Amino acid sequence: MAIQFLHTRIRVSDIERSIRWYGLTSGFQVLKRNAKSPAGNEIVHLELPGNAHNLELCYSPDFEVKFPEDLMHTCIGVDDIVAYCQTLEDAGIEIWPSGWKEKFTSGGRKMAFITDPDGYEVEILEN
């Protein structure tokens, strides 16, 4: 029996804002959209071209998006983390840890984080 890991769902407070943010920061594109799921939620599946796993955004006007800090995060890999983070920073996205440019010159594994509009962390690793 083959098992596949298909998607990860996160709850969002403004689905259009989240679609724009994930598109701007990571190049996610809308794969499919369902205005009303059986449970009454608006669902949008985002994909990164060439990736099998999707990010599912779930919105419901009566659900307050609130979770403990550092509960979960997603992670993306990029070929040139310095150039990628610079592009994000130039677009007004805060990169952490602060001083990331200096830390990347000291060698070792390069990683940084950004935070989406609802507080979910996105880890960035250099491939």
XYZ file of C-alpha atoms in Angstrom:
127
model
C 0.000 0.000 0.000
C 1.441 3.368 -1.038
C 0.871 6.309 1.285
C 1.427 9.927 0.243
C 1.656 13.081 2.371
C -0.622 15.416 0.419
C -1.156 18.681 2.291
C -0.926 20.594 5.546
C -3.799 22.810 6.713
C -3.454 26.068 8.565
C -6.261 28.330 9.745
C -6.042 31.928 8.550
C -7.875 35.105 9.530
C -7.925 36.671 6.049
C -7.661 34.230 3.173
C -6.937 36.816 0.458
C -4.159 38.387 2.544
C -2.623 34.957 3.143
C -2.775 34.043 -0.557
C -0.967 37.301 -1.417
C 1.626 36.847 1.353
C 2.524 33.261 0.447
C 2.646 34.220 -3.227
C 4.920 37.213 -2.566
C 7.286 35.521 -0.142
C 7.537 32.013 -1.564
C 5.934 31.883 -5.000
C 2.936 29.801 -3.948
C 0.134 29.660 -6.513
C -3.535 28.816 -6.060
C -4.050 25.193 -7.078
C -7.722 24.917 -6.220
C -10.340 26.786 -4.271
C -13.545 25.728 -2.545
C -15.795 28.573 -1.397
C -17.609 26.288 1.026
C -16.427 22.945 2.368
C -18.868 20.470 3.964
C -17.981 22.075 7.319
C -18.670 25.570 5.944
C -15.054 26.709 5.625
C -13.467 28.455 2.661
C -10.533 26.326 1.505
C -7.663 27.280 -0.787
C -4.885 24.869 -1.723
C -1.592 26.558 -2.565
C 1.188 24.841 -4.454
C 4.809 25.483 -5.197
C 5.430 24.350 -8.769
C 7.347 21.070 -8.773
C 6.265 20.094 -5.251
C 3.749 17.353 -4.470
C 2.849 18.611 -0.960
C 0.373 21.524 -0.775
C -0.442 24.157 1.798
C -4.162 24.312 2.570
C -5.476 27.622 3.851
C -8.715 27.353 5.803
C -10.908 30.350 6.610
C -14.096 30.578 8.633
C -15.448 33.951 9.803
C -16.475 32.516 13.176
C -13.073 30.962 13.969
C -10.503 33.055 15.856
C -6.991 32.211 14.685
C -5.031 31.906 17.917
C -2.353 29.385 18.800
C 0.630 29.086 21.149
C 3.875 30.574 19.871
C 6.132 28.073 18.126
C 3.375 25.452 17.898
C 4.266 24.605 14.307
C 6.094 25.949 11.298
C 6.557 25.225 7.644
C 9.904 25.106 5.892
C 11.079 25.959 2.394
C 14.451 25.337 0.771
C 16.173 27.825 -1.511
C 19.373 27.631 -3.532
C 20.803 31.006 -2.435
C 19.505 32.030 0.978
C 21.358 35.343 1.017
C 19.806 36.503 -2.267
C 16.400 35.124 -1.268
C 16.375 36.839 2.129
C 17.595 40.088 0.579
C 14.685 39.976 -1.883
C 12.255 39.439 0.988
C 13.808 42.209 3.063
C 13.670 44.581 0.074
C 9.927 43.793 -0.140
C 9.480 44.831 3.507
C 9.404 41.333 5.027
C 11.209 41.061 8.370
C 13.856 38.321 8.446
C 14.937 36.830 11.736
C 17.171 36.296 13.481
C 18.244 39.903 13.269
C 21.700 40.336 11.827
C 21.125 37.426 9.444
C 23.576 38.821 6.859
C 26.451 38.788 9.318
C 25.529 35.358 10.665
C 25.505 33.860 7.162
C 29.156 34.835 6.600
C 30.366 32.725 9.534
C 29.771 29.375 7.787
C 27.665 26.440 8.915
C 24.057 25.723 8.044
C 22.261 28.838 6.886
C 18.699 29.255 8.109
C 16.330 32.124 8.720
C 12.662 32.666 9.496
C 9.815 34.885 8.391
C 6.385 35.146 9.996
C 3.120 35.085 8.064
C 0.272 37.529 8.828
C -1.319 35.132 11.345
C 1.917 34.404 13.204
C 2.912 31.118 11.563
C 6.663 30.803 11.169
C 8.216 29.857 7.836
C 11.726 28.469 8.115
C 14.077 29.105 5.205
C 16.963 26.700 4.630
C 19.634 26.795 1.996
C 19.541 23.664 -0.161
